[in-house]
PDB file of C-alpha atoms in Angstrom:
ATOM      1  CA  ASP A 133       6.300 -38.047 -12.154  1.00  0.00           C
ATOM      2  CA  MET A 134       2.542 -37.804 -11.552  1.00  0.00           C
ATOM      3  CA  LYS A 135       1.312 -34.343 -12.227  1.00  0.00           C
ATOM      4  CA  VAL A 136      -1.740 -32.120 -12.505  1.00  0.00           C
ATOM      5  CA  THR A 137      -1.147 -28.879 -14.387  1.00  0.00           C
ATOM      6  CA  GLN A 138      -3.261 -25.752 -14.560  1.00  0.00           C
ATOM      7  CA  MET A 139      -3.162 -22.840 -16.956  1.00  0.00           C
ATOM      8  CA  PRO A 140      -3.012 -19.946 -16.525  1.00  0.00           C
ATOM      9  CA  ARG A 141      -1.660 -19.584 -12.990  1.00  0.00           C
ATOM     10  CA  TYR A 142      -2.838 -15.995 -12.644  1.00  0.00           C
ATOM     11  CA  LEU A 143      -5.629 -14.235 -14.528  1.00  0.00           C
ATOM     12  CA  ILE A 144      -7.248 -10.826 -14.293  1.00  0.00           C
ATOM     13  CA  LYS A 145     -10.525 -10.284 -16.113  1.00  0.00           C
ATOM     14  CA  ARG A 146     -13.199  -7.618 -16.200  1.00  0.00           C
ATOM     15  CA  MET A 147     -16.763  -8.308 -15.146  1.00  0.00           C
ATOM     16  CA  GLY A 148     -18.742  -9.704 -18.064  1.00  0.00           C
ATOM     17  CA  GLU A 149     -15.748 -11.222 -19.848  1.00  0.00           C
ATOM     18  CA  ASN A 150     -15.545 -14.943 -20.519  1.00  0.00           C
ATOM     19  CA  VAL A 151     -12.968 -17.016 -18.663  1.00  0.00           C
ATOM     20  CA  LEU A 152     -11.410 -20.341 -19.599  1.00  0.00           C
ATOM     21  CA  LEU A 153      -9.366 -22.275 -17.024  1.00  0.00           C
ATOM     22  CA  GLU A 154      -7.573 -25.376 -18.213  1.00  0.00           C
ATOM     23  CA  CYS A 155      -6.404 -28.462 -16.370  1.00  0.00           C
ATOM     24  CA  GLY A 156      -4.346 -31.427 -17.502  1.00  0.00           C
ATOM     25  CA  GLN A 157      -3.136 -34.631 -15.886  1.00  0.00           C
ATOM     26  CA  ASP A 158      -0.710 -37.287 -17.042  1.00  0.00           C
ATOM     27  CA  MET A 159      -1.883 -40.127 -14.786  1.00  0.00           C
ATOM     28  CA  SER A 160      -4.793 -41.419 -16.916  1.00  0.00           C
ATOM     29  CA  HIS A 161      -7.110 -40.701 -13.996  1.00  0.00           C
ATOM     30  CA  GLU A 162     -10.773 -41.165 -14.863  1.00  0.00           C
ATOM     31  CA  THR A 163     -12.157 -38.687 -12.338  1.00  0.00           C
ATOM     32  CA  MET A 164     -11.393 -34.975 -12.374  1.00  0.00           C
ATOM     33  CA  TYR A 165     -12.652 -32.098 -10.255  1.00  0.00           C
ATOM     34  CA  TRP A 166     -12.879 -28.344 -10.109  1.00  0.00           C
ATOM     35  CA  TYR A 167     -12.878 -26.582  -6.727  1.00  0.00           C
ATOM     36  CA  ARG A 168     -12.693 -23.010  -5.604  1.00  0.00           C
ATOM     37  CA  GLN A 169     -11.046 -21.914  -2.374  1.00  0.00           C
ATOM     38  CA  ASP A 170     -11.957 -18.717  -0.586  1.00  0.00           C
ATOM     39  CA  PRO A 171     -10.633 -17.453   2.766  1.00  0.00           C
ATOM     40  CA  GLY A 172     -12.863 -18.642   5.568  1.00  0.00           C
ATOM     41  CA  LEU A 173     -14.895 -20.947   3.316  1.00  0.00           C
ATOM     42  CA  GLY A 174     -12.581 -23.826   2.588  1.00  0.00           C
ATOM     43  CA  LEU A 175     -12.620 -25.820  -0.637  1.00  0.00           C
ATOM     44  CA  GLN A 176     -15.949 -26.039  -2.452  1.00  0.00           C
ATOM     45  CA  LEU A 177     -16.667 -28.531  -5.226  1.00  0.00           C
ATOM     46  CA  ILE A 178     -17.886 -26.914  -8.442  1.00  0.00           C
ATOM     47  CA  TYR A 179     -18.014 -29.858 -10.864  1.00  0.00           C
ATOM     48  CA  ILE A 180     -16.874 -33.459 -11.008  1.00  0.00           C
ATOM     49  CA  SER A 181     -16.166 -35.411 -14.170  1.00  0.00           C
ATOM     50  CA  TYR A 182     -16.173 -39.206 -14.211  1.00  0.00           C
ATOM     51  CA  ASP A 183     -14.727 -39.485 -17.714  1.00  0.00           C
ATOM     52  CA  VAL A 184     -15.053 -37.923 -21.179  1.00  0.00           C
ATOM     53  CA  ASP A 185     -18.424 -36.159 -21.518  1.00  0.00           C
ATOM     54  CA  SER A 186     -19.587 -37.526 -18.140  1.00  0.00           C
ATOM     55  CA  ASN A 187     -19.855 -34.488 -15.909  1.00  0.00           C
ATOM     56  CA  SER A 188     -21.847 -33.876 -12.759  1.00  0.00           C
ATOM     57  CA  GLU A 189     -22.638 -30.773 -10.736  1.00  0.00           C
ATOM     58  CA  GLY A 190     -20.901 -30.281  -7.445  1.00  0.00           C
ATOM     59  CA  ASP A 191     -22.080 -28.122  -4.567  1.00  0.00           C
ATOM     60  CA  ILE A 192     -21.750 -24.705  -6.259  1.00  0.00           C
ATOM     61  CA  PRO A 193     -22.172 -25.130 -10.052  1.00  0.00           C
ATOM     62  CA  LYS A 194     -24.122 -21.928 -10.684  1.00  0.00           C
ATOM     63  CA  GLY A 195     -22.257 -19.575 -13.017  1.00  0.00           C
ATOM     64  CA  TYR A 196     -19.854 -22.279 -14.225  1.00  0.00           C
ATOM     65  CA  ARG A 197     -19.742 -24.918 -16.901  1.00  0.00           C
ATOM     66  CA  VAL A 198     -17.194 -27.565 -17.774  1.00  0.00           C
ATOM     67  CA  SER A 199     -15.921 -29.467 -20.747  1.00  0.00           C
ATOM     68  CA  ARG A 200     -14.073 -32.773 -20.915  1.00  0.00           C
ATOM     69  CA  LYS A 201     -13.376 -34.033 -24.425  1.00  0.00           C
ATOM     70  CA  LYS A 202     -10.195 -35.970 -23.586  1.00  0.00           C
ATOM     71  CA  ARG A 203      -9.561 -38.000 -20.432  1.00  0.00           C
ATOM     72  CA  GLU A 204      -6.434 -36.003 -19.572  1.00  0.00           C
ATOM     73  CA  HIS A 205      -7.967 -32.564 -20.005  1.00  0.00           C
ATOM     74  CA  PHE A 206     -10.741 -30.774 -18.070  1.00  0.00           C
ATOM     75  CA  SER A 207     -11.810 -27.163 -18.628  1.00  0.00           C
ATOM     76  CA  LEU A 208     -13.775 -24.764 -16.444  1.00  0.00           C
ATOM     77  CA  ILE A 209     -15.656 -21.982 -18.225  1.00  0.00           C
ATOM     78  CA  LEU A 210     -17.126 -18.857 -16.725  1.00  0.00           C
ATOM     79  CA  ASP A 211     -19.511 -17.183 -19.153  1.00  0.00           C
ATOM     80  CA  SER A 212     -19.725 -13.489 -18.269  1.00  0.00           C
ATOM     81  CA  ALA A 213     -17.586 -13.504 -15.135  1.00  0.00           C
ATOM     82  CA  LYS A 214     -18.801 -11.828 -11.976  1.00  0.00           C
ATOM     83  CA  THR A 215     -16.784 -10.135  -9.250  1.00  0.00           C
ATOM     84  CA  ASN A 216     -17.873 -12.759  -6.715  1.00  0.00           C
ATOM     85  CA  GLN A 217     -16.112 -15.386  -8.826  1.00  0.00           C
ATOM     86  CA  THR A 218     -12.779 -13.925  -7.758  1.00  0.00           C
ATOM     87  CA  SER A 219     -11.091 -16.883  -6.097  1.00  0.00           C
ATOM     88  CA  VAL A 220      -8.354 -19.490  -6.292  1.00  0.00           C
ATOM     89  CA  TYR A 221      -9.456 -22.378  -8.481  1.00  0.00           C
ATOM     90  CA  PHE A 222      -8.011 -25.849  -8.029  1.00  0.00           C
ATOM     91  CA  CYS A 223      -8.267 -28.769 -10.371  1.00  0.00           C
ATOM     92  CA  ALA A 224      -7.787 -32.297  -9.034  1.00  0.00           C
ATOM     93  CA  SER A 225      -7.845 -35.849 -10.330  1.00  0.00           C
ATOM     94  CA  SER A 226      -8.172 -39.349  -8.918  1.00  0.00           C
ATOM     95  CA  LEU A 227      -8.275 -42.940 -10.056  1.00  0.00           C
ATOM     96  CA  PHE A 228     -11.736 -44.486 -10.190  1.00  0.00           C
ATOM     97  CA  ARG A 229     -12.624 -45.817  -6.729  1.00  0.00           C
ATOM     98  CA  GLN A 230      -9.158 -44.951  -5.341  1.00  0.00           C
ATOM     99  CA  TYR A 231     -10.324 -41.572  -4.037  1.00  0.00           C
ATOM    100  CA  GLU A 232      -7.015 -39.907  -3.160  1.00  0.00           C
ATOM    101  CA  GLN A 233      -7.250 -36.624  -4.998  1.00  0.00           C
ATOM    102  CA  TYR A 234      -4.159 -35.057  -6.587  1.00  0.00           C
ATOM    103  CA  PHE A 235      -4.400 -31.306  -6.850  1.00  0.00           C
ATOM    104  CA  GLY A 236      -2.940 -28.937  -9.394  1.00  0.00           C
ATOM    105  CA  PRO A 237      -1.089 -25.751  -8.367  1.00  0.00           C
ATOM    106  CA  GLY A 238      -4.177 -23.560  -8.651  1.00  0.00           C
ATOM    107  CA  THR A 239      -5.245 -20.552 -10.711  1.00  0.00           C
ATOM    108  CA  ARG A 240      -5.721 -17.226  -8.980  1.00  0.00           C
ATOM    109  CA  LEU A 241      -8.563 -15.463 -10.802  1.00  0.00           C
ATOM    110  CA  THR A 242      -9.410 -11.825 -10.163  1.00  0.00           C
ATOM    111  CA  VAL A 243     -12.576 -10.383 -11.703  1.00  0.00           C
ATOM    112  CA  LEU A 244     -12.642  -6.588 -11.608  1.00  0.00           C
TER     113      LEU A 244
ATOM    114  CA  GLN B 205     -24.171 -24.169   7.812  1.00  0.00           C
ATOM    115  CA  GLN B 206     -20.799 -25.852   7.453  1.00  0.00           C
ATOM    116  CA  LYS B 207     -21.339 -29.614   7.444  1.00  0.00           C
ATOM    117  CA  VAL B 208     -17.736 -30.345   8.382  1.00  0.00           C
ATOM    118  CA  GLN B 209     -16.537 -28.324  11.327  1.00  0.00           C
ATOM    119  CA  GLN B 210     -12.927 -28.088  12.394  1.00  0.00           C
ATOM    120  CA  SER B 211     -11.419 -26.842  15.609  1.00  0.00           C
ATOM    121  CA  PRO B 212      -9.479 -24.944  16.594  1.00  0.00           C
ATOM    122  CA  GLU B 213      -9.336 -22.406  13.762  1.00  0.00           C
ATOM    123  CA  SER B 214      -5.675 -21.823  14.543  1.00  0.00           C
ATOM    124  CA  LEU B 215      -3.141 -23.514  16.762  1.00  0.00           C
ATOM    125  CA  ILE B 216       0.376 -22.635  17.864  1.00  0.00           C
ATOM    126  CA  VAL B 217       2.556 -25.498  19.060  1.00  0.00           C
ATOM    127  CA  PRO B 218       6.216 -25.377  20.094  1.00  0.00           C
ATOM    128  CA  GLU B 219       8.691 -27.344  18.009  1.00  0.00           C
ATOM    129  CA  GLY B 220       8.846 -30.902  19.294  1.00  0.00           C
ATOM    130  CA  GLY B 221       5.378 -30.676  20.837  1.00  0.00           C
ATOM    131  CA  MET B 222       2.122 -32.491  20.076  1.00  0.00           C
ATOM    132  CA  ALA B 223      -0.486 -30.888  17.819  1.00  0.00           C
ATOM    133  CA  SER B 224      -4.086 -32.088  18.084  1.00  0.00           C
ATOM    134  CA  LEU B 225      -6.682 -31.096  15.503  1.00  0.00           C
ATOM    135  CA  ASN B 226     -10.392 -31.926  15.560  1.00  0.00           C
ATOM    136  CA  CYS B 227     -13.088 -32.439  12.956  1.00  0.00           C
ATOM    137  CA  THR B 228     -16.781 -33.318  13.228  1.00  0.00           C
ATOM    138  CA  SER B 229     -19.411 -33.907  10.579  1.00  0.00           C
ATOM    139  CA  SER B 230     -23.001 -32.813  11.127  1.00  0.00           C
ATOM    140  CA  ASP B 231     -24.119 -35.004   8.212  1.00  0.00           C
ATOM    141  CA  ARG B 232     -24.952 -38.401   9.659  1.00  0.00           C
ATOM    142  CA  ASN B 233     -24.683 -40.050   6.239  1.00  0.00           C
ATOM    143  CA  VAL B 234     -20.909 -39.730   5.952  1.00  0.00           C
ATOM    144  CA  ASP B 235     -18.715 -42.793   6.181  1.00  0.00           C
ATOM    145  CA  TYR B 236     -15.162 -41.748   5.319  1.00  0.00           C
ATOM    146  CA  PHE B 237     -12.865 -39.029   6.573  1.00  0.00           C
ATOM    147  CA  TRP B 238      -9.781 -37.519   5.001  1.00  0.00           C
ATOM    148  CA  TRP B 239      -7.052 -35.158   6.143  1.00  0.00           C
ATOM    149  CA  TYR B 240      -5.306 -32.922   3.638  1.00  0.00           C
ATOM    150  CA  ARG B 241      -2.404 -30.573   4.287  1.00  0.00           C
ATOM    151  CA  GLN B 242      -1.892 -27.318   2.426  1.00  0.00           C
ATOM    152  CA  HIS B 243       1.296 -25.307   2.817  1.00  0.00           C
ATOM    153  CA  SER B 244       1.012 -21.574   2.220  1.00  0.00           C
ATOM    154  CA  GLY B 245       0.637 -20.771  -1.471  1.00  0.00           C
ATOM    155  CA  LYS B 246       0.556 -24.448  -2.423  1.00  0.00           C
ATOM    156  CA  SER B 247      -2.106 -26.986  -3.286  1.00  0.00           C
ATOM    157  CA  PRO B 248      -3.666 -29.478  -0.833  1.00  0.00           C
ATOM    158  CA  LYS B 249      -2.043 -32.903  -0.514  1.00  0.00           C
ATOM    159  CA  MET B 250      -3.659 -35.909   1.089  1.00  0.00           C
ATOM    160  CA  LEU B 251      -2.123 -36.784   4.410  1.00  0.00           C
ATOM    161  CA  MET B 252      -4.257 -39.630   5.705  1.00  0.00           C
ATOM    162  CA  SER B 253      -7.652 -41.223   5.314  1.00  0.00           C
ATOM    163  CA  ILE B 254      -9.650 -43.243   7.808  1.00  0.00           C
ATOM    164  CA  PHE B 255     -12.730 -45.301   7.110  1.00  0.00           C
ATOM    165  CA  SER B 256     -13.146 -47.513  10.213  1.00  0.00           C
ATOM    166  CA  ASN B 257     -13.513 -46.855  13.911  1.00  0.00           C
ATOM    167  CA  GLY B 258     -10.228 -46.696  15.732  1.00  0.00           C
ATOM    168  CA  GLU B 259      -6.779 -45.403  15.100  1.00  0.00           C
ATOM    169  CA  LYS B 260      -4.337 -45.296  12.221  1.00  0.00           C
ATOM    170  CA  GLU B 261      -0.695 -44.292  12.538  1.00  0.00           C
ATOM    171  CA  GLU B 262       1.780 -43.230   9.856  1.00  0.00           C
ATOM    172  CA  GLY B 263       5.080 -42.007  11.183  1.00  0.00           C
ATOM    173  CA  ARG B 264       4.534 -38.955  13.402  1.00  0.00           C
ATOM    174  CA  PHE B 265       0.868 -38.709  12.371  1.00  0.00           C
ATOM    175  CA  THR B 266      -2.034 -40.501  14.070  1.00  0.00           C
ATOM    176  CA  VAL B 267      -5.676 -40.281  13.094  1.00  0.00           C
ATOM    177  CA  HIS B 268      -8.600 -41.360  15.277  1.00  0.00           C
ATOM    178  CA  LEU B 269     -12.175 -41.924  14.168  1.00  0.00           C
ATOM    179  CA  ASN B 270     -15.321 -42.337  16.237  1.00  0.00           C
ATOM    180  CA  LYS B 271     -18.100 -43.147  13.802  1.00  0.00           C
ATOM    181  CA  ALA B 272     -20.851 -42.892  16.407  1.00  0.00           C
ATOM    182  CA  SER B 273     -20.032 -39.240  17.023  1.00  0.00           C
ATOM    183  CA  LEU B 274     -18.725 -38.615  13.472  1.00  0.00           C
ATOM    184  CA  HIS B 275     -15.599 -37.169  15.018  1.00  0.00           C
ATOM    185  CA  THR B 276     -12.063 -37.528  13.772  1.00  0.00           C
ATOM    186  CA  SER B 277      -8.862 -36.103  15.163  1.00  0.00           C
ATOM    187  CA  LEU B 278      -5.354 -35.739  13.803  1.00  0.00           C
ATOM    188  CA  HIS B 279      -2.375 -35.799  16.141  1.00  0.00           C
ATOM    189  CA  ILE B 280       1.118 -34.803  15.113  1.00  0.00           C
ATOM    190  CA  ARG B 281       3.879 -35.715  17.550  1.00  0.00           C
ATOM    191  CA  ASP B 282       7.359 -34.203  17.597  1.00  0.00           C
ATOM    192  CA  SER B 283       6.022 -31.288  15.513  1.00  0.00           C
ATOM    193  CA  GLN B 284       8.470 -29.699  13.083  1.00  0.00           C
ATOM    194  CA  PRO B 285       8.444 -26.189  11.536  1.00  0.00           C
ATOM    195  CA  SER B 286       7.721 -27.871   8.193  1.00  0.00           C
ATOM    196  CA  ASP B 287       4.415 -29.067   9.676  1.00  0.00           C
ATOM    197  CA  SER B 288       3.206 -25.445   9.712  1.00  0.00           C
ATOM    198  CA  ALA B 289       0.306 -25.459   7.239  1.00  0.00           C
ATOM    199  CA  LEU B 290      -3.464 -25.371   6.811  1.00  0.00           C
ATOM    200  CA  TYR B 291      -4.957 -28.755   7.707  1.00  0.00           C
ATOM    201  CA  LEU B 292      -8.194 -29.562   5.923  1.00  0.00           C
ATOM    202  CA  CYS B 293     -10.603 -32.250   7.049  1.00  0.00           C
ATOM    203  CA  ALA B 294     -13.019 -33.723   4.507  1.00  0.00           C
ATOM    204  CA  ALA B 295     -15.855 -36.218   4.713  1.00  0.00           C
ATOM    205  CA  SER B 296     -17.681 -38.327   2.182  1.00  0.00           C
ATOM    206  CA  LYS B 297     -20.269 -41.056   1.901  1.00  0.00           C
ATOM    207  CA  ALA B 298     -19.086 -44.554   1.041  1.00  0.00           C
ATOM    208  CA  GLU B 299     -21.276 -44.420  -2.055  1.00  0.00           C
ATOM    209  CA  GLY B 300     -19.770 -41.537  -3.967  1.00  0.00           C
ATOM    210  CA  ALA B 301     -16.584 -41.251  -1.941  1.00  0.00           C
ATOM    211  CA  ASP B 302     -15.154 -38.995  -4.628  1.00  0.00           C
ATOM    212  CA  ARG B 303     -17.515 -36.204  -3.492  1.00  0.00           C
ATOM    213  CA  LEU B 304     -15.693 -34.608  -0.592  1.00  0.00           C
ATOM    214  CA  THR B 305     -17.088 -31.951   1.716  1.00  0.00           C
ATOM    215  CA  PHE B 306     -14.253 -29.955   3.221  1.00  0.00           C
ATOM    216  CA  GLY B 307     -14.098 -28.046   6.472  1.00  0.00           C
ATOM    217  CA  LYS B 308     -12.609 -24.562   6.694  1.00  0.00           C
ATOM    218  CA  GLY B 309      -9.351 -25.882   8.070  1.00  0.00           C
ATOM    219  CA  THR B 310      -7.066 -25.446  11.059  1.00  0.00           C
ATOM    220  CA  GLN B 311      -4.050 -23.178  10.610  1.00  0.00           C
ATOM    221  CA  LEU B 312      -1.177 -24.850  12.457  1.00  0.00           C
ATOM    222  CA  ILE B 313       1.936 -22.866  13.344  1.00  0.00           C
ATOM    223  CA  ILE B 314       4.945 -24.645  14.792  1.00  0.00           C
ATOM    224  CA  GLN B 315       7.097 -22.222  16.743  1.00  0.00           C
ATOM    225  CA  PRO B 316      10.872 -22.956  16.692  1.00  0.00           C
TER     226      PRO B 316
END
């Protein structure tokens, strides 16, 4: 069963703390994504990764960085989290040049 | 300014009725359009994609695309309560079709 997993599902952090969101997929998809979704703003692309150590900024990369050391695993890192980074974060993956994106269940992050 | 605009923001349709959702891109460089569906508290799932002028039908769902006006529409016939969800339209260029720009979505409610 094709699956994208995200950990943790819920996270509460204080402003200034570091945050690590993790994403895994078991479909050997080359391309992986991080989005955030906010009410009234839709889904916004933070970073895209084309394969191991091949990452590219999306539309809103400021305040975020990513790491992809294995094809099946993609991490989103917030160094010194800010309150405006409170959001629901979705990871997704797709096969190279197939383009249908498979989304994980999301992580609800609250930064106090 | 949102590059992908969806209308209406919300729509109430009686069970068994026809739901019509609209989406227009203000970026003239886009080539492909996608429709994703997101049930409350869940992750988005791809419903349909359309790359050429014309119409594409899959079961109760029909998508139209007019490339000259960069307008796509999604029509759901014989609407069911399970169709109640947030419908997200996304657009991309042919070169780099993995980079989607999403609209804010249309909240569809099917009234039994």
